[in-house]
Coordinates of C-alpha atoms in Angstrom, one line a residue:
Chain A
X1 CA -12.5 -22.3 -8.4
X2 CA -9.8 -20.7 -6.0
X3 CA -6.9 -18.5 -6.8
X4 CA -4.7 -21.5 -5.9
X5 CA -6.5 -24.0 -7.8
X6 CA -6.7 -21.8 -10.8
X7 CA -2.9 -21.1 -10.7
X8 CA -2.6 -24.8 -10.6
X9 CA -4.8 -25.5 -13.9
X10 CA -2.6 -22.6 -15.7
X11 CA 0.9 -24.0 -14.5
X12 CA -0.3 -27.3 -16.7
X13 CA -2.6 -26.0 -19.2
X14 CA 0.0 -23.7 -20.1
X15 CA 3.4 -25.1 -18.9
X16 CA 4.6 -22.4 -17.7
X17 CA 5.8 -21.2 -14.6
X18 CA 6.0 -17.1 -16.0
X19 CA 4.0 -14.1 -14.7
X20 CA 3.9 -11.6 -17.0
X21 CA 4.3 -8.3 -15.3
X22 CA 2.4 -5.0 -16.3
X23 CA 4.0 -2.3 -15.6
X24 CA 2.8 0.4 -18.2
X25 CA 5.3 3.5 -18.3
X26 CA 3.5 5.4 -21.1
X27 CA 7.2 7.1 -22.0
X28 CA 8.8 3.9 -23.0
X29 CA 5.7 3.0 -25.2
X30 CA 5.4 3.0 -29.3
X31 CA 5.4 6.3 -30.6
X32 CA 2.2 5.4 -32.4
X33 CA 0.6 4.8 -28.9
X34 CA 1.7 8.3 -27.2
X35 CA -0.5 10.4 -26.9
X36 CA -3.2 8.4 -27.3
X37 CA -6.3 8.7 -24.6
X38 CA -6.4 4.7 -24.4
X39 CA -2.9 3.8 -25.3
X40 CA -2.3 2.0 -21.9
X41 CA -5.3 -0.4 -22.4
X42 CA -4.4 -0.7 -26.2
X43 CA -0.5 -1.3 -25.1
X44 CA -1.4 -4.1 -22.5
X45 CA -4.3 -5.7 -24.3
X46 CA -1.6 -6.3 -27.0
X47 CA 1.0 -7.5 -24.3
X48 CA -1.7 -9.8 -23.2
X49 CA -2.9 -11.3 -26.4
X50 CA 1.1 -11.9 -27.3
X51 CA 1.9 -13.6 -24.0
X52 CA -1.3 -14.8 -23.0
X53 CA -0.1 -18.8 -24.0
X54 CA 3.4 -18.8 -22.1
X55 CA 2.0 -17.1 -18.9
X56 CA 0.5 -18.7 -15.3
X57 CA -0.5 -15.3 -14.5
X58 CA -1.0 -12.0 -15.3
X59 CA 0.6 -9.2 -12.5
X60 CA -0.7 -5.5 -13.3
X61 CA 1.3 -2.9 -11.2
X62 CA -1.4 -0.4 -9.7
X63 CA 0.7 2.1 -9.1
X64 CA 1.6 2.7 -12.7
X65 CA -2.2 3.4 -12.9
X66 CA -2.8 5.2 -10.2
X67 CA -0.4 8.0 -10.9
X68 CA -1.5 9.1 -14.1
X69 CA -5.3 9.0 -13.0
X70 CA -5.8 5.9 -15.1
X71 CA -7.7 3.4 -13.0
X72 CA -10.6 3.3 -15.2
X73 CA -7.8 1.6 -18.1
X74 CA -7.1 -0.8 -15.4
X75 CA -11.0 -1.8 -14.7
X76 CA -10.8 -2.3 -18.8
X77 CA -7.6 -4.1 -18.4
X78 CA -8.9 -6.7 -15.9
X79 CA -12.0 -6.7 -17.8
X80 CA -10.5 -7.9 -20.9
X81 CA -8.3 -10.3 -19.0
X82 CA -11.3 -12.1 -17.4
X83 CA -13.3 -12.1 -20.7
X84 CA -10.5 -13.4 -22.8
X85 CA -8.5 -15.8 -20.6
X86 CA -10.6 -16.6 -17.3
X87 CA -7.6 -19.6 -16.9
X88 CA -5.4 -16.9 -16.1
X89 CA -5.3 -15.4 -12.8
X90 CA -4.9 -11.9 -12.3
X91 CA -2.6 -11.1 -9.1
X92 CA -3.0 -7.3 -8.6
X93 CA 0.4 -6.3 -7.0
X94 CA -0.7 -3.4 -4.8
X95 CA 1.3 -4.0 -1.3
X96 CA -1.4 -3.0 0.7
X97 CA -1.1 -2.9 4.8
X98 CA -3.5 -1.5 7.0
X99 CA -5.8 -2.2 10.1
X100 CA -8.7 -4.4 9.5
X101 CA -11.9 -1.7 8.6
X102 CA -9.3 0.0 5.9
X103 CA -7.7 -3.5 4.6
X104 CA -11.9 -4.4 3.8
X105 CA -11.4 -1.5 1.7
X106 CA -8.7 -2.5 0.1
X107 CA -10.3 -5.7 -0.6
X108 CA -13.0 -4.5 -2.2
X109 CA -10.6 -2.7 -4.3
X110 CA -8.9 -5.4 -5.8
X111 CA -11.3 -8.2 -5.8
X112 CA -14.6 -6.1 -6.2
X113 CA -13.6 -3.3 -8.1
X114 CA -11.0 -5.1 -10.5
X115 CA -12.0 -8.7 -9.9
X116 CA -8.2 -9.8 -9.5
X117 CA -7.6 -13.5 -8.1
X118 CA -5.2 -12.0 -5.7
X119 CA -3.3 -9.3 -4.3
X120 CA 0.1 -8.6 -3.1
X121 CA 0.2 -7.1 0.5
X122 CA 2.8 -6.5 3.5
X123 CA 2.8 -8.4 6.8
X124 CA 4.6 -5.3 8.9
X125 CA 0.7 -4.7 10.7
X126 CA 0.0 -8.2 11.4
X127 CA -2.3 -10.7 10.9
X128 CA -5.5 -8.8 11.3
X129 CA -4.6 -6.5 8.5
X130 CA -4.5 -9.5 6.6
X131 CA -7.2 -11.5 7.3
X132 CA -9.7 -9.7 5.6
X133 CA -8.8 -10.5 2.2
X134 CA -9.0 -14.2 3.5
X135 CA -12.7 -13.4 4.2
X136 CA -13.1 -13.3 0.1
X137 CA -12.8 -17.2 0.2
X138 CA -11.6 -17.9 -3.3
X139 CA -9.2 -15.4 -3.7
X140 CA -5.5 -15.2 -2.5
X141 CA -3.1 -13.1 -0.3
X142 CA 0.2 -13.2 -2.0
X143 CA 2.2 -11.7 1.6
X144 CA 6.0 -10.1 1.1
X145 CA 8.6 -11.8 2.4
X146 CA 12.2 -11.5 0.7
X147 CA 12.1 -8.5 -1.5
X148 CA 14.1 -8.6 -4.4
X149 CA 15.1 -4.6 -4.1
X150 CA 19.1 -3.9 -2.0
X151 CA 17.1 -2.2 0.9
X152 CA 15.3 -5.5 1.4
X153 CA 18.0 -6.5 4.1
X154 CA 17.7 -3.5 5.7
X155 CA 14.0 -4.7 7.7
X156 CA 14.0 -8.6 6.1
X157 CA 17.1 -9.8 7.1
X158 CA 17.4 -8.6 10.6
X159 CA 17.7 -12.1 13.4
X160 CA 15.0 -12.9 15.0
X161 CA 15.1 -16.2 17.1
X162 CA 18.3 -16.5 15.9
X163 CA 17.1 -16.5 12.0
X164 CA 16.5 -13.8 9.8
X165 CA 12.7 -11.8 10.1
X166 CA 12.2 -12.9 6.2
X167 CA 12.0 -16.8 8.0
X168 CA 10.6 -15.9 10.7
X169 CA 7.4 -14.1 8.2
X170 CA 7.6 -17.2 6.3
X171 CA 7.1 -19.4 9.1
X172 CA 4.3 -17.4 10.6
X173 CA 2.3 -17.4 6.9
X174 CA 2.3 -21.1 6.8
X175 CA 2.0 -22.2 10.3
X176 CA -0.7 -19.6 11.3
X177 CA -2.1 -17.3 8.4
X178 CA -2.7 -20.0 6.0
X179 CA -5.2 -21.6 7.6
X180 CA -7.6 -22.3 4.3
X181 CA -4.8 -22.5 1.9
X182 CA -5.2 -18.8 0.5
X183 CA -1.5 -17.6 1.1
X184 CA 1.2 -17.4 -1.5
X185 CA 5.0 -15.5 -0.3
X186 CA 7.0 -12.7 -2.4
X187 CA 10.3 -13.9 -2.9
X188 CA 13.1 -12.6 -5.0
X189 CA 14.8 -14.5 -7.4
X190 CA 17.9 -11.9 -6.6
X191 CA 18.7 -14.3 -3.7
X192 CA 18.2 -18.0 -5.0
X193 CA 20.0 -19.8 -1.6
X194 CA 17.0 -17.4 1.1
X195 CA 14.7 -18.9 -2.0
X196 CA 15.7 -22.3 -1.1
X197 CA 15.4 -21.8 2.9
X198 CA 11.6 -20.2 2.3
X199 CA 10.9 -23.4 0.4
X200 CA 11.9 -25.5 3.1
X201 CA 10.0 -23.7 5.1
X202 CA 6.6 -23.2 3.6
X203 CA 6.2 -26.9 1.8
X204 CA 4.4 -26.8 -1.8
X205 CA 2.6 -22.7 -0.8
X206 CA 3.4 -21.0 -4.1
X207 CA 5.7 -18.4 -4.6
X208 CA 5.7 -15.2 -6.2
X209 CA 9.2 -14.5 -7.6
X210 CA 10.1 -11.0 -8.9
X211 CA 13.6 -10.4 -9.9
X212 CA 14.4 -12.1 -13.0
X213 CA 14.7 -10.4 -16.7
X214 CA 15.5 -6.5 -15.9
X215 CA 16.4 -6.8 -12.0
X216 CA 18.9 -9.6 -13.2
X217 CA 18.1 -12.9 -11.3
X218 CA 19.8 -15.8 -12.9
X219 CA 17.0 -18.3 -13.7
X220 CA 19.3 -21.8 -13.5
X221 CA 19.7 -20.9 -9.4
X222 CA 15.9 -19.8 -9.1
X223 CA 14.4 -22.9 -10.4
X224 CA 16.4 -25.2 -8.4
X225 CA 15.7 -23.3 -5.3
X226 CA 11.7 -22.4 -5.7
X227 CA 10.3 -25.6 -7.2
X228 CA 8.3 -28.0 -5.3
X229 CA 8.8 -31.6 -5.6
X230 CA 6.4 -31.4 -9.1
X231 CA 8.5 -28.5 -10.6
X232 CA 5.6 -25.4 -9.8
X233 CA 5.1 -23.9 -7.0
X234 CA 6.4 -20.5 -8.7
X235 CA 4.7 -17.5 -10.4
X236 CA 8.1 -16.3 -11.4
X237 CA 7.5 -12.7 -12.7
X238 CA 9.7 -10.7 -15.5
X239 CA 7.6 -7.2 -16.8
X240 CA 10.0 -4.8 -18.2
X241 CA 12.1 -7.5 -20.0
X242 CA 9.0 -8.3 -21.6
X243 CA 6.9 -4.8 -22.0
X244 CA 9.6 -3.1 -23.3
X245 CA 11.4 -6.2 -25.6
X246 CA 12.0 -4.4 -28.7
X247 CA 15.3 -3.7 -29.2
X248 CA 16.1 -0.7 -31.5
X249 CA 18.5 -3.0 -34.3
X250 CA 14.9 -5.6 -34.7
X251 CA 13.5 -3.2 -36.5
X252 CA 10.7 -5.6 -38.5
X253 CA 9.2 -6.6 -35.3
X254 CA 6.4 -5.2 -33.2
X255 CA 6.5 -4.8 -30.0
X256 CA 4.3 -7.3 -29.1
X257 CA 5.6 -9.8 -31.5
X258 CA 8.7 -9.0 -29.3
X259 CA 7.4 -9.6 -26.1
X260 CA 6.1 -12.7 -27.1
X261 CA 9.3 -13.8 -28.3
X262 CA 11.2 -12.7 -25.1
X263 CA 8.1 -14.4 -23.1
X264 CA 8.6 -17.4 -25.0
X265 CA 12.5 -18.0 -24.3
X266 CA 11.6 -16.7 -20.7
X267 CA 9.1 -19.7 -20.4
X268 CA 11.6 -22.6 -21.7
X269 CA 14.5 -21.0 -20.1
X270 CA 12.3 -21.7 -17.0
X271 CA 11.0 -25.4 -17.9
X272 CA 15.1 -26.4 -18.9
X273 CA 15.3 -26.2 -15.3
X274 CA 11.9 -27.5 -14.0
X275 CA 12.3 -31.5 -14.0
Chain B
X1 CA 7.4 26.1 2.9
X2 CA 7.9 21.9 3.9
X3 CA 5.4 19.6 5.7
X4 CA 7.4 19.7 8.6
X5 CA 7.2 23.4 8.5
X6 CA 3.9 23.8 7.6
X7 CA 2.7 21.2 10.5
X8 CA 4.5 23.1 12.9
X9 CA 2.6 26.5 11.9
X10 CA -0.4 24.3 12.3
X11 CA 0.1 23.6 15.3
X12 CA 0.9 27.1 16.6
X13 CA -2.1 28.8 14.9
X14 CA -4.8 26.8 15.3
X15 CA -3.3 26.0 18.9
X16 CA -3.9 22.2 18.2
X17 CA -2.5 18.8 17.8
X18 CA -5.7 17.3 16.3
X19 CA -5.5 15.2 13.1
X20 CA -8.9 14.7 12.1
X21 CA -8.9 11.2 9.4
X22 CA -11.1 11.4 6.6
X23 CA -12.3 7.8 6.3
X24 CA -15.6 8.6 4.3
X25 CA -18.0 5.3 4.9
X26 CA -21.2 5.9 2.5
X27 CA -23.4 3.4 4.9
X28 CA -22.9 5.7 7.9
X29 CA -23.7 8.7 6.1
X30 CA -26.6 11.4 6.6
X31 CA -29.9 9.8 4.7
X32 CA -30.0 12.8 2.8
X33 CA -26.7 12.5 1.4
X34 CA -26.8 8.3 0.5
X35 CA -27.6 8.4 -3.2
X36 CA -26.4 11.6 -4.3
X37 CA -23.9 11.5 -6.5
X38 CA -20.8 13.3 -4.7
X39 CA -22.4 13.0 -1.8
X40 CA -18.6 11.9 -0.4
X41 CA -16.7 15.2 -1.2
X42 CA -20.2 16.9 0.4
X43 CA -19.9 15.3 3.6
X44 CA -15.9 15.7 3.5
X45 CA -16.2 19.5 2.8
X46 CA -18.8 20.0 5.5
X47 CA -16.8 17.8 7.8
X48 CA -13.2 20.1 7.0
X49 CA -15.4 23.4 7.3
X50 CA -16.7 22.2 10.5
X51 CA -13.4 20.9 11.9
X52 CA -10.7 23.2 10.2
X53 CA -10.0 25.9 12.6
X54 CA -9.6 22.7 15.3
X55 CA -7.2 20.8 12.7
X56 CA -3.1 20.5 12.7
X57 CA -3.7 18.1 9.7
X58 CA -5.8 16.5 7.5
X59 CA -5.8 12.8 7.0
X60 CA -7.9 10.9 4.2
X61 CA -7.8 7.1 3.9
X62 CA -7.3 6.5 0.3
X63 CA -8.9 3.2 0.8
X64 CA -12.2 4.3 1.3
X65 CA -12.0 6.1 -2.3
X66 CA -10.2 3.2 -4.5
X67 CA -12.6 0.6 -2.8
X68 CA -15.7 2.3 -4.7
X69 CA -14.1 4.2 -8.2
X70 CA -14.0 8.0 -5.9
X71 CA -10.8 8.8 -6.9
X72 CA -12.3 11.9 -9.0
X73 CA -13.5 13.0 -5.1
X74 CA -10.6 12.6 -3.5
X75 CA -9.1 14.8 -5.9
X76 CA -11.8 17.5 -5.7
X77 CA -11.2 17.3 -1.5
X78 CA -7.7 17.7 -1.7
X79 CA -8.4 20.5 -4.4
X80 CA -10.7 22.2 -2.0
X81 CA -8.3 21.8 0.9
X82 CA -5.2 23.4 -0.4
X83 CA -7.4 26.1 -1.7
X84 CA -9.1 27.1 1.5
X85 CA -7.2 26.2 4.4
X86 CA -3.6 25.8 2.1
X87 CA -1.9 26.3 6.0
X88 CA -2.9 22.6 7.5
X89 CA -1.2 19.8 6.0
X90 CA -3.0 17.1 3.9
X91 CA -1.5 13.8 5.2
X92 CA -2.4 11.1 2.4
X93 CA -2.7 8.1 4.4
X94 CA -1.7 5.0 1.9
X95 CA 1.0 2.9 3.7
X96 CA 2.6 2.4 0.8
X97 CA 5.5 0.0 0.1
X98 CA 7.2 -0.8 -2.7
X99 CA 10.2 -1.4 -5.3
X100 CA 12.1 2.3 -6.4
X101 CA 11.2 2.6 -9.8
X102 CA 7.2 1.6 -8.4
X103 CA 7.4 4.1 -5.2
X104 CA 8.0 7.1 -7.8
X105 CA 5.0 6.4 -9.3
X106 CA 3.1 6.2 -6.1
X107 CA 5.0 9.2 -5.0
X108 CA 3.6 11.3 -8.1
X109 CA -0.1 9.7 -7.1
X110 CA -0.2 11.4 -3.6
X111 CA 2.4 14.2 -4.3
X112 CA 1.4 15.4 -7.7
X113 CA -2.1 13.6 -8.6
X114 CA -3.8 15.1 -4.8
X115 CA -0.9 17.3 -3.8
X116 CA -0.4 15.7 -0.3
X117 CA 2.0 17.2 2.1
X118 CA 3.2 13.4 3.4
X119 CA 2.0 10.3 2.8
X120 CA 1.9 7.1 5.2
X121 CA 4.8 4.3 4.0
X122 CA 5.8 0.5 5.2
X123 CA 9.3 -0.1 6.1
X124 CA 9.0 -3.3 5.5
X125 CA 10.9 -2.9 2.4
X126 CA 13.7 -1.1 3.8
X127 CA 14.8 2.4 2.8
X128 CA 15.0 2.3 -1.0
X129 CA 11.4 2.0 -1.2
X130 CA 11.0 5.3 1.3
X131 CA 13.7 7.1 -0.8
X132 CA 11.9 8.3 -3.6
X133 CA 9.4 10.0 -1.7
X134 CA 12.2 12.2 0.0
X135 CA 13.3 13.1 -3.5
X136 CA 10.2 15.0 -3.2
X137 CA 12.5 18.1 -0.7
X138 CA 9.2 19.9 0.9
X139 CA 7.0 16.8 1.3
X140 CA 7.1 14.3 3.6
X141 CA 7.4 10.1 4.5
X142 CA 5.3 9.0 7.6
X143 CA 7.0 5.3 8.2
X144 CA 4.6 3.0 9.9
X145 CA 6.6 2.0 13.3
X146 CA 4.1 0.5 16.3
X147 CA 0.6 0.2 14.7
X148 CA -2.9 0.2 17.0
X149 CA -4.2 -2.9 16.1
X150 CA -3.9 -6.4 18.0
X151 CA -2.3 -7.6 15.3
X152 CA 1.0 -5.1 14.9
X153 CA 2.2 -7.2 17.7
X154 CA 3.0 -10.1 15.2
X155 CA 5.9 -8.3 13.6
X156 CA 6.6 -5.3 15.5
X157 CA 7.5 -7.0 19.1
X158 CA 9.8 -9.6 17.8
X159 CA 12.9 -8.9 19.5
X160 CA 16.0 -7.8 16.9
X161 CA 19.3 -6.9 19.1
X162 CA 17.2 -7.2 22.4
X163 CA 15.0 -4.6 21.3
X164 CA 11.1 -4.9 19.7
X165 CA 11.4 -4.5 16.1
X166 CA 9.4 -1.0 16.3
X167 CA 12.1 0.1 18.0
X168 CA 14.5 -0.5 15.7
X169 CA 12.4 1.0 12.9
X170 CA 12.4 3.5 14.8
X171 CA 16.2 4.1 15.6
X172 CA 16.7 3.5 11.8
X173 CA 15.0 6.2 10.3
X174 CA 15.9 8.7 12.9
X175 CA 19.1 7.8 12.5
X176 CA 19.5 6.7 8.8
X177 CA 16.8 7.5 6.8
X178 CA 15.9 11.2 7.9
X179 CA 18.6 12.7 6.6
X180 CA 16.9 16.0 5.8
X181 CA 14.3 16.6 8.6
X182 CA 11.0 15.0 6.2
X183 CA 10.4 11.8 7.9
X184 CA 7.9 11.0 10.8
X185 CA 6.5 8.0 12.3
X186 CA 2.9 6.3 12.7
X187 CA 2.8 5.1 16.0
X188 CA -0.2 4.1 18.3
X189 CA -2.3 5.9 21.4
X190 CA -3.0 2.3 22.2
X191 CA 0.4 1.2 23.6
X192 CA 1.4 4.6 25.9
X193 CA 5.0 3.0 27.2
X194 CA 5.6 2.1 23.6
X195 CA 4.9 5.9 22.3
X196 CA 7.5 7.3 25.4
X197 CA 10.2 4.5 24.1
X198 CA 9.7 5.8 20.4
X199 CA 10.2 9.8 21.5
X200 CA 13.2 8.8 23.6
X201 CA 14.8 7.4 20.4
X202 CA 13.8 10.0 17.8
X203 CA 14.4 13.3 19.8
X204 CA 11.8 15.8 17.9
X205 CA 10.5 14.2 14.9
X206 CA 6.5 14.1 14.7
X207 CA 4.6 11.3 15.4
X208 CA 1.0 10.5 13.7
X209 CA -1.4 9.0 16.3
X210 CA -3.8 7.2 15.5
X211 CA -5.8 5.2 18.4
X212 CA -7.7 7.7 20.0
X213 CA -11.6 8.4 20.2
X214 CA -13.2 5.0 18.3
X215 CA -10.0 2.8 18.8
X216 CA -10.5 4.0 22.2
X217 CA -6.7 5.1 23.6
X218 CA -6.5 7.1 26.5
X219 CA -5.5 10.7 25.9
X220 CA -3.6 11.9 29.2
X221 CA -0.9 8.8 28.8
X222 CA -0.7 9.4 24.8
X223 CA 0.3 12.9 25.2
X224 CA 2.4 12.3 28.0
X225 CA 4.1 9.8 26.6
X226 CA 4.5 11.5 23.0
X227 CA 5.2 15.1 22.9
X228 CA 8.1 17.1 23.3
X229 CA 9.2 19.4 25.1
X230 CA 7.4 22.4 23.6
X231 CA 4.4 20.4 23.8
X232 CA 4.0 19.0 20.1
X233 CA 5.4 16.9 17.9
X234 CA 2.2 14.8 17.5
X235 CA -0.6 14.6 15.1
X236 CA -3.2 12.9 17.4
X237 CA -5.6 11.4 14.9
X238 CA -9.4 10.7 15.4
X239 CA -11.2 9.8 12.2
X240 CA -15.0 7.7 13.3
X241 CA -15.6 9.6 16.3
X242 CA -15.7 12.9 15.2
X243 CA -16.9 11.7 11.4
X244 CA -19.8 10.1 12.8
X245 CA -20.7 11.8 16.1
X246 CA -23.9 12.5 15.7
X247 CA -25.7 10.4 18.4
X248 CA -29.8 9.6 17.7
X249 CA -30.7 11.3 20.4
X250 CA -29.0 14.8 19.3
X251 CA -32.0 15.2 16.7
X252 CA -31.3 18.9 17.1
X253 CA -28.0 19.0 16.1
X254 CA -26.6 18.3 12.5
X255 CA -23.8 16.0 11.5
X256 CA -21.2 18.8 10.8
X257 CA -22.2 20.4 13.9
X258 CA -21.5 17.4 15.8
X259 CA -18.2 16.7 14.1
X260 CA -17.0 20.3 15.2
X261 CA -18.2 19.4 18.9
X262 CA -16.3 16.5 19.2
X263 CA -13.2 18.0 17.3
X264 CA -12.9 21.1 19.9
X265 CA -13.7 18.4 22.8
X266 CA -10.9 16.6 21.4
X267 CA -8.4 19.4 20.5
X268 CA -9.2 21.0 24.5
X269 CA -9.1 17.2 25.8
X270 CA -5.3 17.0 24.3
X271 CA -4.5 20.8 25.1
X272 CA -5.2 20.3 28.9
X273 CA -2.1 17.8 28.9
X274 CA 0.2 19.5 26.6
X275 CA 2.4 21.8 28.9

């Protein structure tokens, strides 16, 4: 089964449309997990147990482990995740970019090493430092397109052609790099109308849409302006909102039971808007 | 002391502009080294011991580590770098690009985890995702501007304002981004005209090379075209050629040897175009 295909199985098995981000920052965790050697493993595995029936995919953030020396939680991380829920993809959201011998290596990194369905990476060196993750046949290439962050415009939204470089990397990725169907687009759900012109662009490619929950994307406009003509076509991504849910005042709840609340009402305040 | 400081020193004592690149492939190593259990930070440290005195930087590819779990060896090269030869400059080459809150943590990875002096970075996500490596005051950001592959054509010659894209990466962080004198740019020995465009925009800011020996640049026009008017400002990189110089028929000579051939070759090849 391809990345795309199993995305597709977990939009309707699940009905959901949400990615659940992880982005484990050990200093907002329980205090019962600090200090802990495990606690980022323990911390997500719980995450994922709680949210693993509202999500269409599962978005660890390497960096978060690769800072703290943790990789070897991550390799347990997507271990778990392909044990426990092999309908959920994993999308590891790395950003990698480089020449063609080096992005091999990056390949085998993500889809060797952690055995993710996809991986996240920037189109600023071209084709050729994308291609080789197209070489690994059933996974996907999620490229970066409209980033969600302010400095976004400062690159993205320069003309080109007469139309912003964000189009122009959308066009490219659809007519060109997407030749076996293995490409998927970041876009942010901070700018709902450049989601909309994307769409048009790219025809039913998914999306990958950070921006909602902590970064403040309204979910009404991103809907409307991502869907494709059957109401998917998003991985629509929310980690902190979720990770770090429990709010001081709710003080019977866990903080898993609260993400999976928060992922819950993040899931039907997506499918109000799907049909 | 900063990187920018520190590379300059390099340059001056060890009367160089070589880079050498640590891209540490376990097929093309030594037979008596495939097997042995850190036989990568073996053939690194006999590769920096032979090529040190001929070095303005070192560069490993972090790539080549994640792809097979030798993070624990990059650690232990950078270790043994800053220990023994603390005056060249470990350049961590990543290409990172991300959100804020995720380019502190990969910040802490290469500034903290392996101590780096700079790290490579995408500008694709504009300059809030370059910012918080600058919070970092005596390290430094090496932006990705006109890569050496085919494929950096796709995005990097689209015309923006009548200029190539590169080009306008390139006035921006000269102009906007290196506010306090830690930024550089990658830019290719491939494209010589290219390089001279870039150093007429960014006055005396360093440029990392790459291109030369196995990507097969030509080094009269790259130095020409990139170095100031002291004759520096470059890190001319060579990572495969000098890695893996040993030919068959030198049965005499051992790998390290070879390496530290091919290094001074390299470094006197450069100097006889400098002034």
């Amino acid at each position: 089964m391809t990345f795309i295909e199993k995305l597709s199985a977990a939009w309707s098995a699940n009905n959901s449309l949400l990615c659940v981000g992880l982005d484990p920052d050990v200093a907002r965790f329980p205090l019962h997990l600090q200090g802990q050697p495990d606690a980022i493993f323990t911390f997500c595995k719980e995450i994922i147990d709680a949210t693993a029936a509202t999500a269409c995919a599962f978005k660890p953030q390497i960096a978060y482990f690769s800072a703290i020396r943790a990789e070897d939680q991550l390799e347990a991380i997507c271990d778990y995740l392909r044990k426990n829920y092999p309908q959920i993809p994993i999308v590891m959201d790395a950003k990698r970019g480089d020449i063609g011998a080096t992005a091999e290596q990056y390949a085998r990194e993500a889809f060797e090493r952690y055995g993710a369905d996809a991986v996240t990476v920037s189109p600023y060196m071209g084709f050729d430092s994308v291609a080789p993750y197209l070489e690994w046949k059933d996974r996907g290439a999620i490229v970066l397109c409209r980033t969600s962050n302010a400095g976004g415009s400062d690159l993205q939204f320069l003309t080109v052609d007469g139309v912003p470089l964000y189009q122009h990397v959308a066009r490219l990725v659809a007519d060109k790099w997407n030749t076996n169907g293995q490409c998927a687009l970041v876009v942010g759900a901070t700018f709902p109308q450049e989601l909309a012109q994307v769409r048009s662009i790219i025809g039913e490619m998914p999306l990958l849409v950070p921006g909602i929950g902590a970064q403040g994307g309204d979910i009404q406009a991103t809907v409307n302006a991502g869907k494709t003509a059957n109401g998917t076509g998003m991985m629509i991504n929310s980690s902190r909102a979720i990770l770090y849910a429990k709010p001081d005042q709710a003080a019977g709840e866990d903080y898993a039971q609260a993400a999976r609340r928060v992922a819950e009402e993040t899931r039907d305040a997506i499918n109000r808007f799907r049909i």
